[in-house]
Amino acid sequence: MTAATHSSSFTAGADSADAVLLGLDPEQREVATTLRGPVCVLAGAGTGKTRAITHRIAYGVRSGQLMPASVLAVTFTNRAAGEMRGRLRTLGAGGVQARTFHSAALRQLQYFWPKAVGGEVPRLLERKIQFVAEAGARCRIRLDRNELRDVTGEIEWAKVTQTVPADYPAAALKSGREAPRDMAEIAQIYGTYEQLKRDRGMIDFEDVLLLTVGILQDRHDIAEQIRAQYQHFVVDEYQDVSPLQQRLLELWLGDRDSLCVVGDASQTIYSFTGATPDHLLNFRTRYPQATVVKLVRDYRSTPQVVHLANGLLNQAVRLAGWAAEHRLELISQREPGPDPVYAEYPDEPAEAEGVAGRIRDLIAAGVPAGEIAVLYRINAQSEVYEQALADAGVPYQLRGAERFFERAEVQKAILALRGAARSGGNDPLLDDVVELGSQVRAVLSSTGWTAEPPAGSGAVRDQWESLAALVRLAEDFARTRPGANLADLTIELEERKAAQHAPTVQGVTLASLHAAKGLEWDAVFLVGLTDGMMPITYAKTDEQVEEERRLLYVGVTRARLHLTLSWALSRSPGGRASRRPSRFLNGLRPGSAAPAGRTGGTAERGARKRGRRGPALCRVCGKTLTDAGELKLMRCEDCPSDMDEGLYERLREWRAARSKEQGLPGYCVFTDKTLMAIAEAAPSEEGELAMISGVGGRKLERYGADVLAICAGGEPGGADADDA
């Protein structure tokens, strides 16, 4: 299945439920058609997990097996929930609820509060940092800006792990957390923060989950009412659930098991917020009868990018137990692309300048700026890249900055569009303007927007990019909704505002690796990859270091085609070159040695033994190989063979004799494919024979001398002592 086929969507004109299954690969189809009982989908990066679960829901709805109103799909971001709702509408399952955990819980809390508690629901505190600052002041503890943010994070962690203020120090110590202040001080601030909220009738986002859990635990009648409403659950990004979210899910489910979870333990990067992959990893323990489906066909990235991503996980220090069982070896479905680029620079400004120059070259070659990202470990690294891109005349946007629909210029533009829509075509600005995109451009021109961007960077350019994004959104909306007018567009904008579903600004994205989760670009630059930054200095334990590796893995798998990994040997020009490239790149970047003591899976050890670099390509036509038999031959089944037929027959005769001597089936000596590979390679020495897939160390020791003798035209030496 091609990437184009994979990205195609179901057309509303198709009537049968089976039409929803068209274009799905075998594993996605299994997910879509397994509608009963617990289902666990282990889905690697770029394998089409959202496609699989939305088609699963749509297939159930269209086949009459699921009632739309009885399905609740939950995920972790408004953006992901908005995308899921859009796909479900397209697939004819628009009545299904797709929400974040917090959104679903808040809706239930608001509905049941009068019945369960009485009175009005407390007001929601959207930005808790001011309350934390006030709590610190009341405790006579002064917090600087960074400490304030970090203490707020500690309070959030405590609440999602259901830790009360008095228990925070012990729980934080047990979890090995690096507290930003004395733990007793944080506990004091936490307690005062909670009291402040109670005094003012406020709740925060974590309270939404805690209160909903409390109501469902205490009021069985309300719990049963919710369970009567929602009978089937789908949970995306299940590796990121917190103990509190898991408890809420269990209360929603009751004693039922109509649950489908989707996740990838290799993308667990939020443990500092209380997220844990344990619920995903232990799913089969809780549900022994569960159906488990692995999605490993990567439709996003080229074989070269996928090979590097697999290599990162293969070199992990610990790949035993659950990690090995749940790790997914991705197989690219795309045509080969360029190899990842590794770049070393003398200092950080030189690195930023080099990256900006490479980005400018990509844009000149036709890669849109909006399809390029620069990803770094911490937000403080962005400044030098902002400056370098501005100096190079390359537009950029900061991800994680002010929300799109909260920007003053966007709010002003939406007001202007709403006013023009209310005029019903009597606005003189729109005389003789029919096309929706042109109408939007005309209205925005009245707010000061111009078709050409202003020179340079800064706030003026940022405002222009925001309005340009609105214009592109209108053009895309008009293409998908022929005949739509300004009134339709303003409704769409309000819905997006409610969901925080912002359009893409056409500039290079600058983002932290954490903020990049769930996104993808044609070209990705992973910068600042030095020990101390990746892994970060404060990652002390094995578990923390492995999470850093997973974070880099997430960064690598954001790239579709172009991937550049870079580092600087010093911070400033002329500084001492004391930095080293990230240890995670050892054994992967050219000229580096594999880390000592490294363990790996069977496939990785075999690839290392054979000295193979990059994806496995057919030696005849160059196509990427994925089939095990083809990998042995290092060519496609239907590509012409240069096998020595006489040698192949002599090897078969020898194998028959050896298998008879040992009382074993012939394939236990060597499979047909391995004999064919030997006959094609005709090795003349042990090293060449060892490079052939299917010739392991023990078989090399046992049969190597015989095989080499036959390849040289001689006779095998007979059985060795090991066979007695």
XYZ file of C-alpha atoms in Angstrom:
724
model
C 0.000 0.000 0.000
C 1.444 3.349 -0.961
C 1.624 6.382 1.298
C -0.914 8.059 -0.956
C -3.323 5.178 -0.527
C -2.707 5.207 3.198
C -3.549 8.898 3.510
C -6.700 8.670 1.447
C -9.976 9.121 3.282
C -13.305 7.386 3.088
C -15.767 9.054 0.757
C -19.192 9.908 2.111
C -20.862 8.351 -0.931
C -19.909 4.797 -0.001
C -22.806 3.012 1.683
C -21.511 -0.263 3.051
C -19.608 -0.731 6.270
C -16.942 -2.636 4.316
C -16.162 0.529 2.387
C -14.652 1.900 5.610
C -12.070 -0.889 5.466
C -10.810 -0.004 1.999
C -7.165 1.061 1.985
C -6.338 -0.332 5.415
C -3.338 -2.620 5.726
C -3.874 -6.098 7.289
C -3.016 -5.020 10.832
C -5.110 -1.847 10.649
C -7.979 -3.927 9.281
C -7.670 -6.306 12.243
C -7.946 -3.336 14.601
C -10.957 -1.994 12.702
C -12.872 -5.273 12.693
C -12.131 -6.402 16.268
C -15.027 -4.656 17.986
C -15.659 -6.850 21.012
C -13.696 -7.469 24.164
C -10.516 -5.700 25.269
C -8.155 -4.708 22.458
C -4.590 -3.436 22.853
C -3.011 -1.781 19.817
C 0.772 -1.352 20.023
C 1.291 1.311 17.377
C 4.709 2.589 16.333
C 5.384 6.125 15.152
C 3.893 6.854 11.727
C 1.975 3.568 11.503
C -1.489 5.086 11.121
C -2.882 4.517 14.607
C -5.427 7.342 14.388
C -6.547 5.981 11.050
C -6.937 2.491 12.510
C -8.991 3.504 15.548
C -11.214 6.017 13.736
C -11.965 3.421 11.056
C -12.637 0.912 13.841
C -15.257 3.218 15.357
C -16.731 4.061 11.948
C -16.900 0.401 10.932
C -18.715 -0.430 14.168
C -21.172 2.422 13.666
C -21.858 1.757 9.983
C -22.232 -1.990 10.549
C -24.743 -1.354 13.331
C -22.585 -2.943 16.021
C -21.897 0.343 17.829
C -24.348 3.152 18.516
C -22.549 6.490 17.964
C -23.766 8.001 21.244
C -22.490 4.978 23.201
C -18.843 5.467 22.174
C -16.396 7.722 24.025
C -12.953 8.217 22.474
C -10.433 9.984 24.694
C -6.997 11.361 23.970
C -4.600 13.885 25.509
C -4.677 17.100 23.507
C -7.407 19.299 22.072
C -5.633 19.120 18.747
C -5.735 15.301 18.670
C -9.371 15.256 19.785
C -10.277 17.793 17.081
C -8.508 15.738 14.425
C -10.314 12.600 15.592
C -13.713 14.327 15.478
C -13.005 15.577 11.957
C -12.040 12.117 10.727
C -15.088 10.517 12.342
C -17.395 13.057 10.660
C -15.802 12.269 7.304
C -16.298 8.560 7.937
C -19.971 8.976 8.774
C -19.624 8.601 12.563
C -20.126 12.218 13.574
C -22.242 11.367 16.623
C -19.291 9.824 18.475
C -17.808 11.819 21.361
C -14.053 12.417 20.958
C -12.606 14.407 23.850
C -9.616 14.818 26.118
C -9.799 13.241 29.558
C -10.225 16.695 31.099
C -12.907 17.777 28.632
C -14.964 14.618 29.123
C -14.636 14.829 32.917
C -15.505 18.547 33.002
C -18.635 17.933 30.957
C -19.762 15.208 33.354
C -18.840 17.272 36.409
C -20.853 20.267 35.219
C -23.866 18.096 34.449
C -23.910 16.068 37.677
C -22.631 18.654 40.184
C -26.107 20.039 41.087
C -27.358 16.492 41.733
C -24.253 15.216 43.538
C -23.147 18.287 45.491
C -25.672 21.066 44.941
C -25.226 24.679 43.926
C -23.061 25.965 41.113
C -19.912 24.269 39.882
C -16.792 26.058 41.165
C -15.104 28.291 38.619
C -12.263 26.760 36.644
C -8.794 28.169 37.266
C -7.104 27.966 33.867
C -3.738 29.475 34.851
C -2.695 28.262 38.282
C 0.720 29.911 38.370
C -0.606 33.168 39.907
C -2.232 31.206 42.736
C 0.984 29.275 43.326
C 2.882 32.586 43.505
C 0.384 33.932 46.034
C 0.594 30.695 48.046
C 4.378 31.016 48.127
C 4.139 34.622 49.317
C 1.725 33.608 52.105
C 4.237 30.978 53.192
C 6.984 33.649 53.099
C 8.779 31.644 50.409
C 10.008 33.700 47.493
C 10.048 31.925 44.124
C 11.753 33.227 41.004
C 10.074 32.708 37.629
C 11.718 29.343 36.940
C 11.075 28.047 40.458
C 7.453 29.158 40.202
C 6.955 27.133 37.035
C 8.708 24.105 38.500
C 6.817 24.185 41.804
C 3.583 24.409 39.820
C 4.696 21.299 37.946
C 5.352 19.507 41.237
C 1.850 20.331 42.459
C 0.375 19.006 39.204
C 2.409 15.799 39.539
C 1.258 15.328 43.138
C -2.385 15.720 42.167
C -2.359 13.317 39.191
C -0.615 10.729 41.366
C -3.286 11.375 44.034
C -0.754 12.612 46.588
C -2.018 15.021 49.252
C 0.214 17.894 50.506
C 1.244 16.119 53.726
C 2.418 13.065 51.775
C 4.283 14.966 49.043
C 7.844 14.811 50.507
C 7.744 11.041 51.021
C 6.126 10.385 47.636
C 8.591 12.656 45.807
C 11.566 10.969 47.487
C 10.243 7.523 46.633
C 9.772 8.538 42.990
C 13.287 10.013 42.757
C 12.033 13.457 41.755
C 14.448 16.374 41.496
C 12.498 18.951 43.504
C 13.172 22.639 42.665
C 12.982 23.615 46.365
C 13.048 21.927 49.743
C 10.295 19.299 49.626
C 8.797 20.463 52.915
C 8.510 23.984 51.471
C 6.776 22.646 48.366
C 4.344 20.693 50.533
C 3.597 23.904 52.464
C 3.008 25.876 49.256
C 0.874 23.045 47.868
C -1.339 23.027 50.967
C -1.738 26.814 50.913
C -2.552 26.740 47.191
C -5.334 24.226 47.838
C -6.721 26.403 50.645
C -6.657 29.501 48.414
C -8.761 27.709 45.794
C -11.283 26.542 48.360
C -11.597 30.045 49.828
C -12.347 31.524 46.406
C -14.562 28.762 45.025
C -12.078 27.734 42.326
C -10.911 24.384 40.958
C -7.992 23.583 38.644
C -7.751 21.047 35.808
C -6.509 18.288 38.109
C -9.456 18.936 40.443
C -11.782 18.280 37.516
C -10.501 14.691 37.370
C -10.311 14.273 41.157
C -13.842 15.547 41.745
C -15.291 13.450 38.928
C -13.565 10.369 40.356
C -14.902 11.240 43.806
C -18.492 11.589 42.566
C -18.370 8.340 40.594
C -16.926 6.479 43.589
C -19.481 7.867 46.055
C -22.591 7.987 43.897
C -23.254 4.628 42.278
C -26.459 5.938 40.698
C -24.497 8.607 38.798
C -21.806 6.100 37.835
C -24.452 3.769 36.435
C -26.048 6.632 34.505
C -22.722 7.382 32.805
C -22.109 3.689 32.138
C -25.537 3.418 30.539
C -24.591 6.314 28.260
C -21.069 5.164 27.323
C -20.613 1.462 26.690
C -17.524 1.433 24.448
C -14.255 3.248 25.106
C -11.221 4.030 22.958
C -8.110 5.550 24.578
C -5.362 6.997 22.387
C -1.751 7.563 23.588
C -2.401 5.099 26.396
C 1.268 5.094 27.407
C 0.710 8.635 28.741
C -2.128 7.971 31.190
C -1.614 9.012 34.805
C -2.840 6.975 37.772
C -5.688 9.471 38.183
C -6.778 9.169 34.547
C -6.589 5.385 34.778
C -8.805 5.457 37.868
C -11.367 7.599 36.031
C -11.310 5.195 33.075
C -11.897 2.245 35.405
C -14.910 4.021 36.926
C -16.323 4.736 33.477
C -15.915 1.068 32.536
C -17.273 -0.547 35.677
C -17.133 -4.324 35.310
C -17.170 -4.228 31.496
C -14.256 -4.788 29.120
C -15.364 -3.028 25.923
C -12.121 -1.096 25.766
C -9.608 -0.419 22.995
C -6.311 1.195 23.986
C -3.615 2.445 21.638
C -0.061 3.291 22.591
C 3.681 2.894 22.155
C 5.898 2.397 25.206
C 8.840 3.708 23.146
C 7.170 7.127 23.066
C 6.759 7.488 26.836
C 8.279 10.930 27.449
C 6.026 12.515 30.068
C 6.800 10.533 33.223
C 7.744 13.801 34.960
C 4.052 14.789 34.769
C 2.897 11.536 36.346
C 2.313 9.647 33.095
C 3.248 5.977 33.198
C 3.348 3.242 30.533
C 2.604 0.589 33.171
C -1.090 0.466 32.295
C -0.231 -0.238 28.650
C 2.492 -2.728 29.500
C 0.313 -4.611 31.974
C -2.814 -4.642 29.802
C -2.543 -8.368 29.087
C -2.156 -9.037 32.813
C -5.409 -7.224 33.569
C -7.146 -8.674 30.514
C -5.638 -12.107 29.715
C -8.170 -12.594 26.905
C -7.244 -9.307 25.204
C -6.550 -9.105 21.480
C -3.130 -7.515 20.880
C -2.315 -6.021 17.468
C 1.043 -4.527 16.525
C 1.241 -1.755 13.916
C 4.799 -1.596 12.562
C 4.365 -0.458 8.949
C 5.687 3.105 8.988
C 4.049 5.262 6.321
C 5.624 8.500 7.510
C 9.383 8.140 7.256
C 11.879 6.853 4.706
C 13.796 3.618 5.321
C 16.850 5.689 6.243
C 15.007 7.576 9.000
C 13.296 4.404 10.232
C 16.634 2.553 10.367
C 18.079 5.238 12.628
C 14.969 5.212 14.820
C 15.165 1.435 15.210
C 18.876 1.696 15.937
C 18.264 4.140 18.772
C 16.010 1.672 20.530
C 18.168 -1.348 19.692
C 21.150 0.175 21.477
C 19.206 0.697 24.721
C 20.991 -0.590 27.793
C 17.958 -2.553 28.947
C 15.945 -4.408 26.333
C 14.853 -7.314 28.463
C 11.488 -8.199 29.927
C 8.567 -5.919 29.066
C 10.723 -3.463 27.127
C 11.733 -6.076 24.578
C 8.237 -7.528 24.374
C 6.574 -4.199 23.665
C 9.271 -2.514 21.561
C 8.195 -2.156 17.943
C 10.653 -2.674 15.079
C 9.332 -0.294 12.430
C 9.314 -1.205 8.718
C 9.232 1.744 6.328
C 6.698 1.632 3.511
C 8.210 4.596 1.660
C 10.729 4.779 -1.134
C 14.357 5.277 -0.060
C 15.431 8.840 0.655
C 18.589 10.680 1.676
C 20.680 9.392 4.560
C 20.476 11.314 7.840
C 23.072 14.072 8.005
C 25.376 14.341 11.032
C 26.954 17.768 11.487
C 29.529 18.956 14.029
C 30.176 22.668 14.643
C 32.776 24.517 16.716
C 30.190 26.512 18.716
C 26.454 27.114 19.128
C 26.192 30.249 16.910
C 28.011 28.370 14.144
C 25.593 25.461 14.557
C 22.568 27.778 14.356
C 24.020 29.562 11.314
C 24.722 26.241 9.616
C 21.194 24.986 10.298
C 19.676 28.229 9.002
C 21.756 27.955 5.824
C 20.672 24.373 5.262
C 17.036 25.371 5.811
C 17.354 28.158 3.287
C 18.728 25.647 0.772
C 15.804 23.279 1.405
C 13.284 26.081 0.892
C 15.040 27.070 -2.324
C 14.799 23.430 -3.431
C 11.033 23.485 -2.964
C 10.475 22.300 0.624
C 7.813 24.589 2.179
C 8.967 26.464 5.286
C 5.960 25.071 7.142
C 7.274 21.545 6.489
C 10.571 22.189 8.305
C 11.202 22.014 12.062
C 14.112 22.720 14.386
C 13.748 20.661 17.567
C 15.755 21.102 20.762
C 15.788 19.689 24.288
C 14.865 22.840 26.248
C 13.111 26.055 25.227
C 16.098 28.188 26.224
C 17.909 26.837 23.146
C 15.489 28.579 20.774
C 16.919 32.100 20.949
C 20.054 31.455 18.899
C 17.954 29.765 16.185
C 15.404 32.584 16.156
C 18.259 35.003 15.540
C 19.945 32.829 12.897
C 16.703 32.302 10.947
C 15.846 36.010 11.141
C 19.326 36.878 9.847
C 18.848 34.389 7.001
C 15.451 35.882 6.103
C 13.623 32.632 6.935
C 10.155 32.926 8.554
C 9.602 30.889 11.688
C 7.054 30.229 14.427
C 7.579 29.243 18.027
C 5.490 26.293 19.098
C 4.278 26.450 22.658
C 4.046 30.252 22.599
C 0.756 32.181 22.876
C -2.223 30.232 21.580
C -3.233 31.149 18.051
C -6.818 32.180 18.772
C -5.750 34.200 21.828
C -3.562 36.512 19.753
C -4.931 40.041 19.596
C -4.609 40.302 15.819
C -6.497 37.021 15.312
C -9.330 38.066 17.620
C -9.595 41.415 15.800
C -9.636 39.670 12.411
C -12.393 37.247 13.477
C -14.503 40.184 14.681
C -14.048 41.850 11.279
C -15.008 38.648 9.449
C -18.056 38.189 11.673
C -19.143 41.776 10.922
C -18.724 41.265 7.177
C -20.720 38.007 7.402
C -23.571 39.794 9.210
C -23.744 42.420 6.457
C -25.121 39.703 4.183
C -23.261 40.822 1.086
C -23.911 44.549 1.611
C -20.352 45.285 2.678
C -18.779 47.578 0.025
C -15.451 45.846 0.639
C -16.903 42.711 -0.925
C -18.495 44.208 -4.022
C -17.857 41.889 -6.974
C -15.784 39.542 -4.780
C -17.198 36.010 -4.999
C -14.471 33.569 -3.986
C -14.273 32.982 -0.206
C -10.502 33.304 0.042
C -10.605 36.620 -1.814
C -13.388 37.837 0.480
C -11.272 37.043 3.530
C -8.246 38.809 2.058
C -10.430 41.866 1.333
C -11.800 41.958 4.887
C -8.371 41.479 6.487
C -6.905 44.236 4.330
C -9.185 46.591 6.272
C -7.354 45.578 9.471
C -3.971 46.440 7.966
C -3.012 43.098 6.489
C -1.166 43.095 3.156
C -0.614 40.316 0.658
C 3.165 40.721 0.927
C 4.924 40.068 4.238
C 6.737 42.905 6.029
C 10.531 42.907 5.985
C 12.470 41.377 8.860
C 11.158 39.556 11.909
C 9.664 40.406 15.260
C 6.131 41.212 16.409
C 5.017 42.814 13.135
C 6.039 39.764 11.141
C 4.430 37.452 13.719
C 1.118 39.307 13.372
C 1.291 39.101 9.580
C 1.946 35.337 9.738
C -1.091 34.890 11.986
C -3.396 36.635 9.519
C -1.811 34.823 6.560
C -2.647 31.572 8.359
C -6.296 32.687 8.558
C -6.295 33.321 4.800
C -4.899 29.842 4.111
C -7.443 28.338 6.493
C -10.242 30.055 4.538
C -8.857 28.769 1.236
C -8.625 25.202 2.584
C -12.149 25.489 4.003
C -13.484 26.652 0.647
C -11.877 23.673 -1.105
C -13.427 21.156 1.290
C -16.789 22.967 1.473
C -17.700 24.220 -2.023
C -20.286 26.981 -1.811
C -19.365 27.939 1.774
C -19.704 31.619 2.672
C -18.273 33.955 5.286
C -20.934 32.983 7.822
C -19.963 29.311 7.455
C -16.315 30.238 7.899
C -16.940 32.224 11.095
C -18.786 29.209 12.567
C -15.802 27.009 11.674
C -13.434 29.518 13.312
C -15.493 29.565 16.507
C -15.447 25.760 16.646
C -11.694 25.742 16.144
C -11.290 28.395 18.820
C -13.280 26.297 21.268
C -11.070 23.286 20.491
C -7.840 25.321 20.155
C -7.427 23.731 16.717
C -5.140 26.296 15.130
C -4.114 26.391 11.480
C -0.481 25.992 10.547
C 1.522 29.179 10.213
C 3.746 28.988 7.148
C 7.109 29.280 8.806
C 9.828 26.988 10.108
C 8.685 25.517 13.430
C 10.942 25.980 16.448
C 9.887 23.634 19.237
C 11.110 21.545 22.113
C 11.147 17.789 21.607
C 8.306 17.430 24.080
C 6.166 19.963 22.200
C 6.836 18.138 18.903
C 5.130 14.923 20.044
C 2.307 14.005 17.664
C 3.569 16.234 14.830
C 5.576 15.553 11.674
C 7.482 17.482 9.025
C 9.251 16.794 5.724
C 12.541 18.013 7.187
C 13.619 17.910 10.838
C 16.751 19.364 12.411
C 17.642 17.877 15.813
C 20.077 20.357 17.337
C 22.274 20.643 20.406
C 22.803 16.873 20.655
C 25.599 16.842 23.216
C 26.017 14.854 26.416
C 24.572 17.054 29.128
C 21.779 18.197 26.869
C 20.775 14.846 25.357
C 20.602 13.145 27.776
C 20.012 16.197 29.965
C 22.406 16.655 32.882
C 19.813 15.971 35.550
C 18.897 12.559 34.100
C 20.712 10.479 36.719
C 19.050 7.078 36.952
C 18.907 4.415 34.248
C 15.159 5.034 33.905
C 15.667 8.784 33.428
C 18.411 8.255 30.850
C 16.242 5.799 28.934
C 13.417 8.334 28.849
C 15.875 10.795 27.299
C 16.659 8.194 24.635
C 12.941 7.819 23.941
C 12.701 11.586 23.635
C 15.366 11.560 20.929
C 13.518 8.653 19.273
C 10.374 10.798 19.174
C 12.400 13.577 17.550
C 13.839 11.274 14.878
C 10.427 9.841 14.017
C 8.986 13.319 13.373
C 10.922 13.425 10.056
C 9.392 12.185 6.830
C 12.309 12.657 4.437
C 15.187 14.914 5.546
C 16.830 14.458 8.945
C 19.825 16.372 10.269
C 21.417 15.761 13.676
C 23.918 18.341 14.894
C 25.950 19.411 17.913
C 28.455 22.100 18.896
C 31.754 21.424 20.652
C 31.593 24.647 22.699
C 28.984 27.193 23.686
C 30.643 30.358 22.419
C 33.088 31.177 19.606
C 36.637 30.642 20.802
C 35.482 28.551 23.749
C 37.133 25.307 24.803
C 35.911 22.383 22.697
C 34.979 20.243 25.714
C 31.604 18.908 24.635
C 30.983 15.451 23.225
C 28.244 14.293 20.857
C 25.344 12.569 22.566
C 26.164 9.053 23.734
C 22.900 7.963 22.071
C 24.548 8.449 18.683
C 27.445 6.099 19.466
C 27.441 3.258 16.983
C 24.948 5.092 14.756
C 26.805 8.101 13.409
C 29.692 7.437 11.034
C 33.025 6.854 12.723
C 31.620 6.237 16.197
C 31.970 3.066 18.209
C 29.049 1.182 19.699
C 28.632 1.774 23.453
C 30.286 -0.793 25.697
C 28.011 -3.342 27.289
C 25.244 -2.674 24.825
C 22.556 -5.267 24.453
C 20.152 -5.599 21.601
C 17.477 -7.630 19.988
C 18.121 -10.471 17.569
C 17.616 -8.357 14.467
C 19.977 -5.687 15.759
C 22.692 -8.195 16.673
C 22.404 -9.800 13.255
C 22.698 -6.476 11.505
C 25.742 -5.601 13.632
C 27.353 -8.965 12.877
C 26.881 -8.462 9.165
C 28.168 -4.897 9.336
C 25.060 -3.617 7.538
C 24.475 0.143 7.642
C 21.244 1.771 6.563
C 18.074 -0.028 5.461
C 18.332 -3.368 3.677
C 18.142 -2.723 -0.068
C 17.830 -5.179 -2.932
C 21.284 -5.592 -4.492
C 19.668 -5.815 -7.946
C 16.959 -3.120 -8.111
C 17.625 -1.109 -4.929
C 14.131 -1.551 -3.442
C 13.806 -1.661 0.359
C 13.513 -5.244 1.614
C 11.148 -6.212 4.447
C 10.321 -9.893 3.815
C 12.466 -12.279 5.880
C 13.219 -14.515 2.889
C 14.217 -11.569 0.717
C 16.436 -10.240 3.512
C 18.337 -13.534 3.495
C 18.936 -13.257 -0.249
C 19.455 -9.477 -0.145
C 17.307 -9.213 -3.255
C 13.635 -9.259 -4.242
C 12.124 -12.671 -4.964
C 11.359 -11.681 -8.555
C 14.730 -10.053 -9.273
C 17.131 -12.167 -11.384
C 19.417 -14.477 -9.411
C 23.128 -14.974 -10.081
C 23.142 -18.215 -8.134
C 25.562 -21.004 -9.028
C 23.023 -23.812 -9.679
C 25.663 -26.539 -9.400
C 26.876 -25.192 -6.057
C 23.285 -24.981 -4.798
C 22.670 -28.659 -5.659
C 25.915 -29.761 -3.962
C 24.899 -27.816 -0.840
C 21.466 -29.473 -0.863
C 23.042 -32.941 -1.131
C 25.409 -32.128 1.730
C 22.513 -30.812 3.868
C 20.501 -34.011 3.230
C 23.419 -36.126 4.411
C 24.051 -34.009 7.516
C 20.370 -33.899 8.509
C 20.152 -37.691 8.143
C 23.252 -38.156 10.313
C 21.825 -35.928 13.035
C 18.210 -37.119 12.762
C 17.016 -33.571 12.114
C 14.833 -31.990 9.427
C 16.881 -30.372 6.679
C 15.825 -26.831 7.601
C 17.436 -27.251 11.047
C 20.801 -27.370 9.273
C 20.113 -24.534 6.821
C 16.884 -23.363 5.198
C 16.501 -23.357 1.414
C 16.744 -19.555 1.426
C 20.021 -19.655 3.347
C 21.452 -22.246 0.920
C 20.392 -20.041 -1.994
C 22.078 -17.042 -0.356
C 25.268 -19.080 0.116
C 25.160 -20.282 -3.490
C 24.722 -16.697 -4.700
C 27.510 -15.291 -2.531
C 29.903 -18.260 -2.923
C 31.944 -17.205 0.126
C 35.625 -18.067 0.182
C 36.381 -17.329 3.837
C 34.689 -17.524 7.203
C 34.071 -13.770 7.463
C 32.137 -13.715 4.187
C 30.062 -16.728 5.257
C 29.280 -15.098 8.613
C 27.761 -12.088 6.826
C 25.010 -14.233 5.290
C 21.677 -14.061 7.115
C 20.827 -17.431 8.643
C 24.431 -18.349 9.418
C 24.667 -17.790 13.163
C 27.739 -18.255 15.329
C 26.897 -21.844 16.325
C 26.128 -22.924 12.754
C 29.278 -21.233 11.542
C 31.285 -23.233 14.074
C 29.481 -26.486 13.277
C 29.087 -26.332 9.501
C 31.376 -23.511 8.339
C 34.353 -25.676 7.289
C 32.111 -28.016 5.263
C 30.310 -25.173 3.488
C 33.511 -23.323 2.628
C 35.049 -26.552 1.306
C 32.021 -27.146 -0.950
C 32.102 -23.513 -2.176
C 35.795 -23.982 -3.038
C 34.915 -27.044 -5.141
C 36.205 -29.581 -2.609
C 34.617 -32.200 -0.404
C 33.225 -31.596 3.109
C 35.281 -32.929 6.026
C 32.464 -34.941 7.625
C 30.797 -34.766 10.977
C 32.553 -33.102 13.882
C 32.696 -34.167 17.479
C 29.869 -31.834 18.515
C 27.407 -33.977 16.587
C 28.049 -37.109 18.624
